[in-house]
mmCIF file of C-alpha atoms in Angstrom:
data_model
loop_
_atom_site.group_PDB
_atom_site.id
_atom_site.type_symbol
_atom_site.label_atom_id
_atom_site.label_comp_id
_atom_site.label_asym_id
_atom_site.label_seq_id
_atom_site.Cartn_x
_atom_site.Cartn_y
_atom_site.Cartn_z
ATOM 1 C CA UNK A 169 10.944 10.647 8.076
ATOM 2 C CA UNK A 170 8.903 13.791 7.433
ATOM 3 C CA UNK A 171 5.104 13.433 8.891
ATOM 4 C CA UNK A 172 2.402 15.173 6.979
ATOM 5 C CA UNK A 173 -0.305 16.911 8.552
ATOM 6 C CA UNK A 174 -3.019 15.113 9.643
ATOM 7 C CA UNK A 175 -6.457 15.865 8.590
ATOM 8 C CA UNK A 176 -8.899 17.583 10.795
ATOM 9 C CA UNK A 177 -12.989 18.361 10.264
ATOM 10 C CA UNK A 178 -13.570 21.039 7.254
ATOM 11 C CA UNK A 179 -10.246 19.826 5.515
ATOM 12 C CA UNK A 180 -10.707 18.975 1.424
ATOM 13 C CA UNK A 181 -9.733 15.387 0.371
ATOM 14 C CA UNK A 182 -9.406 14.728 -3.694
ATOM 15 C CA UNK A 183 -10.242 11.288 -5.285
ATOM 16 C CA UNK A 184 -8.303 10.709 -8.377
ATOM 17 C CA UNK A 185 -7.244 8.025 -10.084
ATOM 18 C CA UNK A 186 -3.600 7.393 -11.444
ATOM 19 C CA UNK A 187 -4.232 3.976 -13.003
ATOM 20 C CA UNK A 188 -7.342 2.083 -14.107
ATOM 21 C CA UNK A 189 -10.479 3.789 -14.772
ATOM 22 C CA UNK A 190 -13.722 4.347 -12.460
ATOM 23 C CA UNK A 191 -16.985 5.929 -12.412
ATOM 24 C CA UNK A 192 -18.351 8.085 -9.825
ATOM 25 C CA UNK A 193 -20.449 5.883 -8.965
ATOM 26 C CA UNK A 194 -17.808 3.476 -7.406
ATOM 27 C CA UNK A 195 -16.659 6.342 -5.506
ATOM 28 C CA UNK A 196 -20.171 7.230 -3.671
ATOM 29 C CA UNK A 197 -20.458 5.463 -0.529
ATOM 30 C CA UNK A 198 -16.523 6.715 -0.132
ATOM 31 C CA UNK A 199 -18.111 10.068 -0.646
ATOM 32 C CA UNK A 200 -20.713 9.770 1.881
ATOM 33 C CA UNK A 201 -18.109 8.118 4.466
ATOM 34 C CA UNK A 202 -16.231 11.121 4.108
ATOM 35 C CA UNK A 203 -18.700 13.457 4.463
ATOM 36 C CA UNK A 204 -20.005 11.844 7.760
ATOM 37 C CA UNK A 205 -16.389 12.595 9.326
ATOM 38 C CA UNK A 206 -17.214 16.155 8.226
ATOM 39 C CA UNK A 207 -14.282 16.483 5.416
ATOM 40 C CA UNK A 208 -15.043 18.129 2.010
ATOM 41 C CA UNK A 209 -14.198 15.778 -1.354
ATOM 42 C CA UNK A 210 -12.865 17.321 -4.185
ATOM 43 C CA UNK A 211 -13.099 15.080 -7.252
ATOM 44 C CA UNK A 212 -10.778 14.998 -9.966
ATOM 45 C CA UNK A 213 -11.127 14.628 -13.418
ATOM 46 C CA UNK A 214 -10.117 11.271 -13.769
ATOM 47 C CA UNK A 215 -12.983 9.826 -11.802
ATOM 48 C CA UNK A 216 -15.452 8.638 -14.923
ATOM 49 C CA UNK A 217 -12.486 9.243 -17.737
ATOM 50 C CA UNK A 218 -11.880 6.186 -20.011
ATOM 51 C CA UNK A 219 -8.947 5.635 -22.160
ATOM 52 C CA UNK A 220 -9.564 1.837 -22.513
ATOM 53 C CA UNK A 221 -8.766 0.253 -19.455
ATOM 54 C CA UNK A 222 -6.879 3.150 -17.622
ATOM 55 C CA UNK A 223 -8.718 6.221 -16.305
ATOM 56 C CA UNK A 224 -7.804 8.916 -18.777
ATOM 57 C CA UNK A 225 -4.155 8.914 -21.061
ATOM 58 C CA UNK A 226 -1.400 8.949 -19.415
ATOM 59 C CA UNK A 227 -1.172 12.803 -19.147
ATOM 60 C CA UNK A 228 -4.856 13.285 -18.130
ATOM 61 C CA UNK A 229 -3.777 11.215 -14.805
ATOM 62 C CA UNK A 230 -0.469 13.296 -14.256
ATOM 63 C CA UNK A 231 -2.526 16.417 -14.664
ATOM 64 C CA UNK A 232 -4.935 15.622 -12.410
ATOM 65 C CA UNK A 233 -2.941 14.175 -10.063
ATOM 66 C CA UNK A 234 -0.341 16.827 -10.155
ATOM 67 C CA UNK A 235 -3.228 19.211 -10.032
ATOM 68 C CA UNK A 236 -4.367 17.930 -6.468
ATOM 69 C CA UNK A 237 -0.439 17.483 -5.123
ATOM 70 C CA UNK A 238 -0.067 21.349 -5.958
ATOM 71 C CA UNK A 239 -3.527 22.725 -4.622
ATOM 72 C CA UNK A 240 -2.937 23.928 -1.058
ATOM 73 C CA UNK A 241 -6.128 23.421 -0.044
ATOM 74 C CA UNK A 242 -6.093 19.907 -0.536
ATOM 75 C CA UNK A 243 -5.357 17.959 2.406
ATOM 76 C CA UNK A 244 -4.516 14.880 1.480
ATOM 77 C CA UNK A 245 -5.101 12.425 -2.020
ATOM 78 C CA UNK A 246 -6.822 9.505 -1.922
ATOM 79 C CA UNK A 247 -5.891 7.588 -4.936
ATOM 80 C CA UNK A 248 -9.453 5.837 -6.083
ATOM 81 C CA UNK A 249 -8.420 2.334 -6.909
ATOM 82 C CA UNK A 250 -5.572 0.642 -8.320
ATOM 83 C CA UNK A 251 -5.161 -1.738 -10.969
ATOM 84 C CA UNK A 252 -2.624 -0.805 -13.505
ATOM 85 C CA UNK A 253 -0.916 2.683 -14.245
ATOM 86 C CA UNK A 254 0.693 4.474 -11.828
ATOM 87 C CA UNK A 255 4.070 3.574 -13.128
ATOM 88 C CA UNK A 256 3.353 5.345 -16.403
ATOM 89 C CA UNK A 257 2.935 8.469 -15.195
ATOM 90 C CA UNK A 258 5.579 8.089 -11.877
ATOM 91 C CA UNK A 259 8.448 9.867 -13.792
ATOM 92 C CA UNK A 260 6.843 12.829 -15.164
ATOM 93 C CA UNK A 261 4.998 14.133 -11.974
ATOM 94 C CA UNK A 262 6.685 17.392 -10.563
ATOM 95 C CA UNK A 263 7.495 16.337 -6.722
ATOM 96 C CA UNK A 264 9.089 19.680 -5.910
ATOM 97 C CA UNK A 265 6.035 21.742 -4.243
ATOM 98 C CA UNK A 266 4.800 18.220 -2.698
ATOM 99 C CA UNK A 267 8.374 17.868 -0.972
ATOM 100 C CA UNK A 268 8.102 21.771 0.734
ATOM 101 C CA UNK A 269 4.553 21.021 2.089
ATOM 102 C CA UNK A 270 3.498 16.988 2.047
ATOM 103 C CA UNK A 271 0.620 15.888 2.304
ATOM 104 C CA UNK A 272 -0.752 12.582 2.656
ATOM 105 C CA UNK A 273 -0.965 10.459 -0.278
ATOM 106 C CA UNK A 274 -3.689 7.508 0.436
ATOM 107 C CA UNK A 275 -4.089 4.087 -1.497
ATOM 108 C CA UNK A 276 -2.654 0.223 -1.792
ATOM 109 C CA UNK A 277 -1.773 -2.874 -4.634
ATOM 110 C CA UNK A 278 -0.320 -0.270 -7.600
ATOM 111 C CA UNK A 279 -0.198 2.854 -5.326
ATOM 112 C CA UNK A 280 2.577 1.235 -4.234
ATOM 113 C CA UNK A 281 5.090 2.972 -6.722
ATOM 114 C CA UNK A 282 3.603 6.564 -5.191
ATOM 115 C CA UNK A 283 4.491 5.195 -1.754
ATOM 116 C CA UNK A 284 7.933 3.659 -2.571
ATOM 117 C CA UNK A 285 8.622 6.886 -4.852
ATOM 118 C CA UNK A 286 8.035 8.916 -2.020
ATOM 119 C CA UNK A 287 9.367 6.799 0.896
ATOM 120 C CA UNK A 288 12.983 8.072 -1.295
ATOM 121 C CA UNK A 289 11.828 11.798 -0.480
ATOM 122 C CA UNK A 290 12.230 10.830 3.507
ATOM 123 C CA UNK A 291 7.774 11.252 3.783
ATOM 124 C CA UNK A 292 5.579 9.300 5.371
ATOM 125 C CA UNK A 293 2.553 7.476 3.067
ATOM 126 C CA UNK A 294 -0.554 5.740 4.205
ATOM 127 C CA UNK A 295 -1.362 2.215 3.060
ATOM 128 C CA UNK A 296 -4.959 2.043 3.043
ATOM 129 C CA UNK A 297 -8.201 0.680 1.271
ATOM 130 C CA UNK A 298 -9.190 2.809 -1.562
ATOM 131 C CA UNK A 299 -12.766 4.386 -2.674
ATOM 132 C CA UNK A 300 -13.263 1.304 -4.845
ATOM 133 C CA UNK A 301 -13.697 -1.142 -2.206
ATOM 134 C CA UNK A 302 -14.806 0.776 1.280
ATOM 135 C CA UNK A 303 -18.079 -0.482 0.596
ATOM 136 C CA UNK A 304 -16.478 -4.278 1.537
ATOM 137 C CA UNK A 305 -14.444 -3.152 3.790
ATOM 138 C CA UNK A 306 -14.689 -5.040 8.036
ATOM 139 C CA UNK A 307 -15.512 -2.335 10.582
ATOM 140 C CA UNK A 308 -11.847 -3.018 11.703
ATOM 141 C CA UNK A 309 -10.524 -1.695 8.724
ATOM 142 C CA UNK A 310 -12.801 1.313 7.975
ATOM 143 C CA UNK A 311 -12.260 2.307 11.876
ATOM 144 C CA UNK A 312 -8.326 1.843 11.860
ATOM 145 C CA UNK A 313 -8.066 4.050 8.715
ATOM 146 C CA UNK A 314 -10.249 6.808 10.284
ATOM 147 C CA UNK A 315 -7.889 7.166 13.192
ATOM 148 C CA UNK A 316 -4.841 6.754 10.930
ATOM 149 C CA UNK A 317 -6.077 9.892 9.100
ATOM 150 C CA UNK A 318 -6.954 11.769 11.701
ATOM 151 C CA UNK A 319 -3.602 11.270 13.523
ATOM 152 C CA UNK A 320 -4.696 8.817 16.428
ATOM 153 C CA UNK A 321 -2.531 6.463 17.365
ATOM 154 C CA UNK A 322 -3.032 2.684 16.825
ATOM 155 C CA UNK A 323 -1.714 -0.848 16.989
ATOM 156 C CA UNK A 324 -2.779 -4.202 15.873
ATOM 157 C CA UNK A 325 -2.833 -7.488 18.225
ATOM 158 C CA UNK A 326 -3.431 -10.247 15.833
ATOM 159 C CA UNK A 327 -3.371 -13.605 16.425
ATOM 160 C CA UNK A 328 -0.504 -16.069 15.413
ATOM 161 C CA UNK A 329 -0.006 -18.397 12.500
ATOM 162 C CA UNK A 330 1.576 -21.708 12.678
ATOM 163 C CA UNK A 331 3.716 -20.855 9.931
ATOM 164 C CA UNK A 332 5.627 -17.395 11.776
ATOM 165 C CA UNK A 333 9.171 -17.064 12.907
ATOM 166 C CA UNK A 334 8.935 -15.950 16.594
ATOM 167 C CA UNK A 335 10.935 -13.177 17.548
ATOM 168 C CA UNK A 336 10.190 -8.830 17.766
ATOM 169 C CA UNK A 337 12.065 -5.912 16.025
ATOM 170 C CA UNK A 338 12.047 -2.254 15.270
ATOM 171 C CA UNK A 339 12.130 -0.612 12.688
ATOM 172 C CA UNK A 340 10.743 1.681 9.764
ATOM 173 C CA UNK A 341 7.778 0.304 7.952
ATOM 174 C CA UNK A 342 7.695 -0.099 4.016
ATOM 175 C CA UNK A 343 6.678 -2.388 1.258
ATOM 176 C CA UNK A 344 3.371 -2.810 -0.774
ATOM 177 C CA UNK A 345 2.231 -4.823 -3.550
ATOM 178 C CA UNK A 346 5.287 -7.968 -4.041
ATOM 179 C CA UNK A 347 4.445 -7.649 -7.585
ATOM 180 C CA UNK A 348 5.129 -3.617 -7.490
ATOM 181 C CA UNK A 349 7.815 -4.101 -5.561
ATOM 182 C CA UNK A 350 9.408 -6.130 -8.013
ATOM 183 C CA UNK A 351 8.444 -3.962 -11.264
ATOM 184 C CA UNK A 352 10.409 -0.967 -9.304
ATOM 185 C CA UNK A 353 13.804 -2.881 -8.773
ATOM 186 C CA UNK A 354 16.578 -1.392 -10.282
ATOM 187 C CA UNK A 355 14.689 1.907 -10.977
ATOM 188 C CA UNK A 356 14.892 5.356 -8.624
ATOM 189 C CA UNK A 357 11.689 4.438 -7.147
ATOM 190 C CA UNK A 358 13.257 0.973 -5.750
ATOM 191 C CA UNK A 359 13.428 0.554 -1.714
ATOM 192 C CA UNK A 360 16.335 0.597 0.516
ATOM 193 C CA UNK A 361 15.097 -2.084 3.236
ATOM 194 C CA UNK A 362 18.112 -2.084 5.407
ATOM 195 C CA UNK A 363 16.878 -2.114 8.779
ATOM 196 C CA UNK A 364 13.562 -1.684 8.143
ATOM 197 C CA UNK A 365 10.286 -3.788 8.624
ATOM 198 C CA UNK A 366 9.067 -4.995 5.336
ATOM 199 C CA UNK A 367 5.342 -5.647 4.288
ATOM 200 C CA UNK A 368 4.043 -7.726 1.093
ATOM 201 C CA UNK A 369 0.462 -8.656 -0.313
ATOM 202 C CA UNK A 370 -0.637 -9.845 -3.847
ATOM 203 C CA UNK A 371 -3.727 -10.586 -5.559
ATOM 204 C CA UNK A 372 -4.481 -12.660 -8.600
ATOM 205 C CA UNK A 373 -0.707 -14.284 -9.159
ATOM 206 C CA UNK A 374 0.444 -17.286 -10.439
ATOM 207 C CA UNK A 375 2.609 -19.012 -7.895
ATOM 208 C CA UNK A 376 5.612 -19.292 -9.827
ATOM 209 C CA UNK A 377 5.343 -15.667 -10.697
ATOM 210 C CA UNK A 378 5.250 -15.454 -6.435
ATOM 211 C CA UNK A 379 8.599 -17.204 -6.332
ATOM 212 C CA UNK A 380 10.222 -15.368 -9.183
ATOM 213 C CA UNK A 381 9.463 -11.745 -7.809
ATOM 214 C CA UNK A 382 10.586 -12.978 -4.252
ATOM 215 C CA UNK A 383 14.177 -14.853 -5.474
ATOM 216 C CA UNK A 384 14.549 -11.240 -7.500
ATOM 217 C CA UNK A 385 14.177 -8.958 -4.311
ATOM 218 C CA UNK A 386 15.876 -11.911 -2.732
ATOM 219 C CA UNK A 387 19.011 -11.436 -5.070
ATOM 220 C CA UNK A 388 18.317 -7.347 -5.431
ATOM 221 C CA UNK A 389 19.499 -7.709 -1.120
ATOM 222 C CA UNK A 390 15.383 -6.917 0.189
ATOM 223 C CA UNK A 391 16.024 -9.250 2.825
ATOM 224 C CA UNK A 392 19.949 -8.784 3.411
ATOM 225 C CA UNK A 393 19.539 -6.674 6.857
ATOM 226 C CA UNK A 394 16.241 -6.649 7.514
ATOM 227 C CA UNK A 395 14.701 -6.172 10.827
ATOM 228 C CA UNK A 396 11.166 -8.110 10.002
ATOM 229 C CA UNK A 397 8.742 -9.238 7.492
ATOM 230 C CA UNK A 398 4.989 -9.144 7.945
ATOM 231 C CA UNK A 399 2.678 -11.177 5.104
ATOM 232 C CA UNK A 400 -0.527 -9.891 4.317
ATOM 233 C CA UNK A 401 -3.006 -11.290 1.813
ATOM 234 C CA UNK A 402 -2.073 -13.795 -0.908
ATOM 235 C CA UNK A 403 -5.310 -13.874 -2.442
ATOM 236 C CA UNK A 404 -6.478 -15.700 -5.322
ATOM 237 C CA UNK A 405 -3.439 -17.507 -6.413
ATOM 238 C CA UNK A 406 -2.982 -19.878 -9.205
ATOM 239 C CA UNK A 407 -1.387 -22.208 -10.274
ATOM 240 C CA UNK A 408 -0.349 -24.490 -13.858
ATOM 241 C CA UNK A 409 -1.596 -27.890 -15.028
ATOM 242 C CA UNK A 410 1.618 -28.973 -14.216
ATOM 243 C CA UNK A 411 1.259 -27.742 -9.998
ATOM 244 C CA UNK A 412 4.454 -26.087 -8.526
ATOM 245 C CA UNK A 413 4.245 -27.675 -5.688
ATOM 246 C CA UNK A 414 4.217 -25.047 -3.091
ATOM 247 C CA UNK A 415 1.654 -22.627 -1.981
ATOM 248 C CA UNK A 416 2.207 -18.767 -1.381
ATOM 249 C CA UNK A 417 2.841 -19.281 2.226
ATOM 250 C CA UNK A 418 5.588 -21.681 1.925
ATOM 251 C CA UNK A 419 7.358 -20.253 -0.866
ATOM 252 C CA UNK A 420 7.723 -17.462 1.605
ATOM 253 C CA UNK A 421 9.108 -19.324 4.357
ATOM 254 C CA UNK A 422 11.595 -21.102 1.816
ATOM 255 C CA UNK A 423 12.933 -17.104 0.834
ATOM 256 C CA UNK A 424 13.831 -16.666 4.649
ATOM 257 C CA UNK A 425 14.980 -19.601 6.112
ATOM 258 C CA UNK A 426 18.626 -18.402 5.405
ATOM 259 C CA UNK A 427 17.786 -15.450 7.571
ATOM 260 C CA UNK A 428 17.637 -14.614 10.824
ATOM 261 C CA UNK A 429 14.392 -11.674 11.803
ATOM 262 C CA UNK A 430 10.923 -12.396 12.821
ATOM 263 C CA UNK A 431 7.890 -13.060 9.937
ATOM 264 C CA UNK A 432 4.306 -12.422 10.782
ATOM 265 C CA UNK A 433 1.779 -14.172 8.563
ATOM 266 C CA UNK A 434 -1.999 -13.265 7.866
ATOM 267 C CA UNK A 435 -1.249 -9.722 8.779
ATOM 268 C CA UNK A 436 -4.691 -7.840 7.566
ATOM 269 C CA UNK A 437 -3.211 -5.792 5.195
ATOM 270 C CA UNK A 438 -3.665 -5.946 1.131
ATOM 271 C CA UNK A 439 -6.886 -7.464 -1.322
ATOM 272 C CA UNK A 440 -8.680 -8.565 1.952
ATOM 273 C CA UNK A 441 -12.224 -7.243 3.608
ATOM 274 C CA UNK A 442 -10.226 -6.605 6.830
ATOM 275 C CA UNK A 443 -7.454 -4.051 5.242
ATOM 276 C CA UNK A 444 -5.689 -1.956 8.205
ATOM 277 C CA UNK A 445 -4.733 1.010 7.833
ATOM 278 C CA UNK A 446 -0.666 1.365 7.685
ATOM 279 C CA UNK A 447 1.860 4.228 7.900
ATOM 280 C CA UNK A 448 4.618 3.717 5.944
ATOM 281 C CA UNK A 449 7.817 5.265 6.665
ATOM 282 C CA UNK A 450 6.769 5.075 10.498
ATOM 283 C CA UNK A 451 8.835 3.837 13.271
ATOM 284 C CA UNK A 452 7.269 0.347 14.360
ATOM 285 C CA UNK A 453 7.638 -2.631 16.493
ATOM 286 C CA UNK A 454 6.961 -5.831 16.075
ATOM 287 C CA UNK A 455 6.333 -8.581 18.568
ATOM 288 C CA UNK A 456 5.592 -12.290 16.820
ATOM 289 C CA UNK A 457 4.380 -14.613 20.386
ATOM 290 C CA UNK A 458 3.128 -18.229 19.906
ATOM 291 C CA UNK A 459 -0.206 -17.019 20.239
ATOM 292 C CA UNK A 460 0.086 -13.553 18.919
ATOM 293 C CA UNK A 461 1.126 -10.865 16.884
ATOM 294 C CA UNK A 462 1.675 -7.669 18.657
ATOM 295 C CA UNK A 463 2.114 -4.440 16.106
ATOM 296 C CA UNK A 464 2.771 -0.647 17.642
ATOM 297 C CA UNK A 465 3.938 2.512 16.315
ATOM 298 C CA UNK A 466 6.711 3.680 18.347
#
């Protein structure tokens, strides 16, 4: 996997958007973060647009994203939120100039088609919180993604839940969003998992909609050679009048119990305060103890 440069004081960051809409005044104390690590923001032209609930049409955000992939000077894009969107647009942005000189595209929840779209191209991602929600974001998190961007290397030591499957692995790290992840099967932007380390959060789901998407990677072959599985946040579920009878966490462990690699649960990734900072496409091991979680980039 192809590593893009990271960034270094002086370098010029752009906040767009590619899905749901958001005024500069979300993006502020991201701004002044920034600035106090001494890079220069560039702001696109989707930050403040409104086209109902997305932030501009649909070719106002490929402009101004493709805008920002082409622009030299631009060091890396930090996608400004999620929401919905990004899957609209996927198929019509130009990847050609991006793939001669990457850079680092920056986000989580529906960035997750960029980084699965571009985990295909053989480049590395970063899985990160977004502009929209630094402001909440643990000292943890907003430290982990500062070294992440800056190119220092880090590891997580978390510790266990009664609910993981002991065991370590190796392997590349991908996933996302389950609920992204499952919108992209079958299409170009779909992940290979085979022998790679595989991460999942979701927000805001019903928990029959949880079991669904995971029997549908289940039978697409998501878990068929993978190394290892690390859970992040399942926040906010529902459920029906009628209950289904299992939470998020154990709907999970009833996916893998036919298999055989390790699963890491409460990993702080996803819709949480305490969102790490994650390369995807990286080489990474994984080490689930009875009283910890021990995560390294190789």
């Amino acid at each position: 996997m192809f590593t893009p440069n990271f960034v270094k004081p002086g370098d010029k960051i752009a906040f767009v958007s590619t899905a749901r809409k958001i005024d500069f005044k979300e993006i502020r104390e991201a701004i002044n973060l920034l600035e106090t690590w001494d890079l220069q923001i560039v702001v696109g032209s989707t930050i403040g647009m409104h086209d109902h609930q997305f932030a501009g049409s649909d070719q106002a955000r490929r402009e101004d994203f493709q805008q920002m992939l082409d622009d030299d000077d631009i060091k890396a894009i930090w996608c400004a939120r999620g929401g919905y969107g990004t899957v609209r647009i996927i198929d019509d942005i130009d990847f050609s100039g991006f793939r001669k000189k990457p850079k680092w595209i920056i986000g989580y929840s529906d960035i997750t088609v960029l980084h699965s779209h571009i985990h295909n191209f053989g480049i590395k991602t970063m899985h990160a919180p977004m502009p929209i929600d630094i402001h909440k974001g643990t000292k943890p998190s907003i430290d982990s993604f500062k070294k992440v961007i800056f190119g220092n290397k880090i590891g997580y030591t978390i510790p266990a839940s009664k609910k993981n499957i002991l065991g370590s692995c190796t392997g590349q790290l991908v996933g996302g969003n389950l609920s992204m992840l499952y919108s992209l099967c079958g299409s170009k932007s779909s992940l290979d998992t085979m022998g790679k380390i595989l991460c999942i959060e979701d927000l805001d789901e019903y928990l029959y909609h949880i079991d669904r998407m995971l029997q549908n990677l289940k039978r697409n072959g998501y878990f068929d050679n993978l190394q290892g599985l690390i859970v992040g946040g399942m926040t906010k579920m529902h459920d029906n009048n009628i209950p289904f009878g299992k939470k998020a966490k154990r709907i999970i462990q009833d996916i893998v119990k036919d298999y055989n690699f390790p699963v890491a649960f409460n990993f702080p990734m996803g819709h949480i305060e305490d969102n790490r900072a994650l390369i995807f496409g990286a080489d990474v091991s994984l080490e689930v103890k009875n009283d910890e979680v021990i995560f390294k980039y190789i």
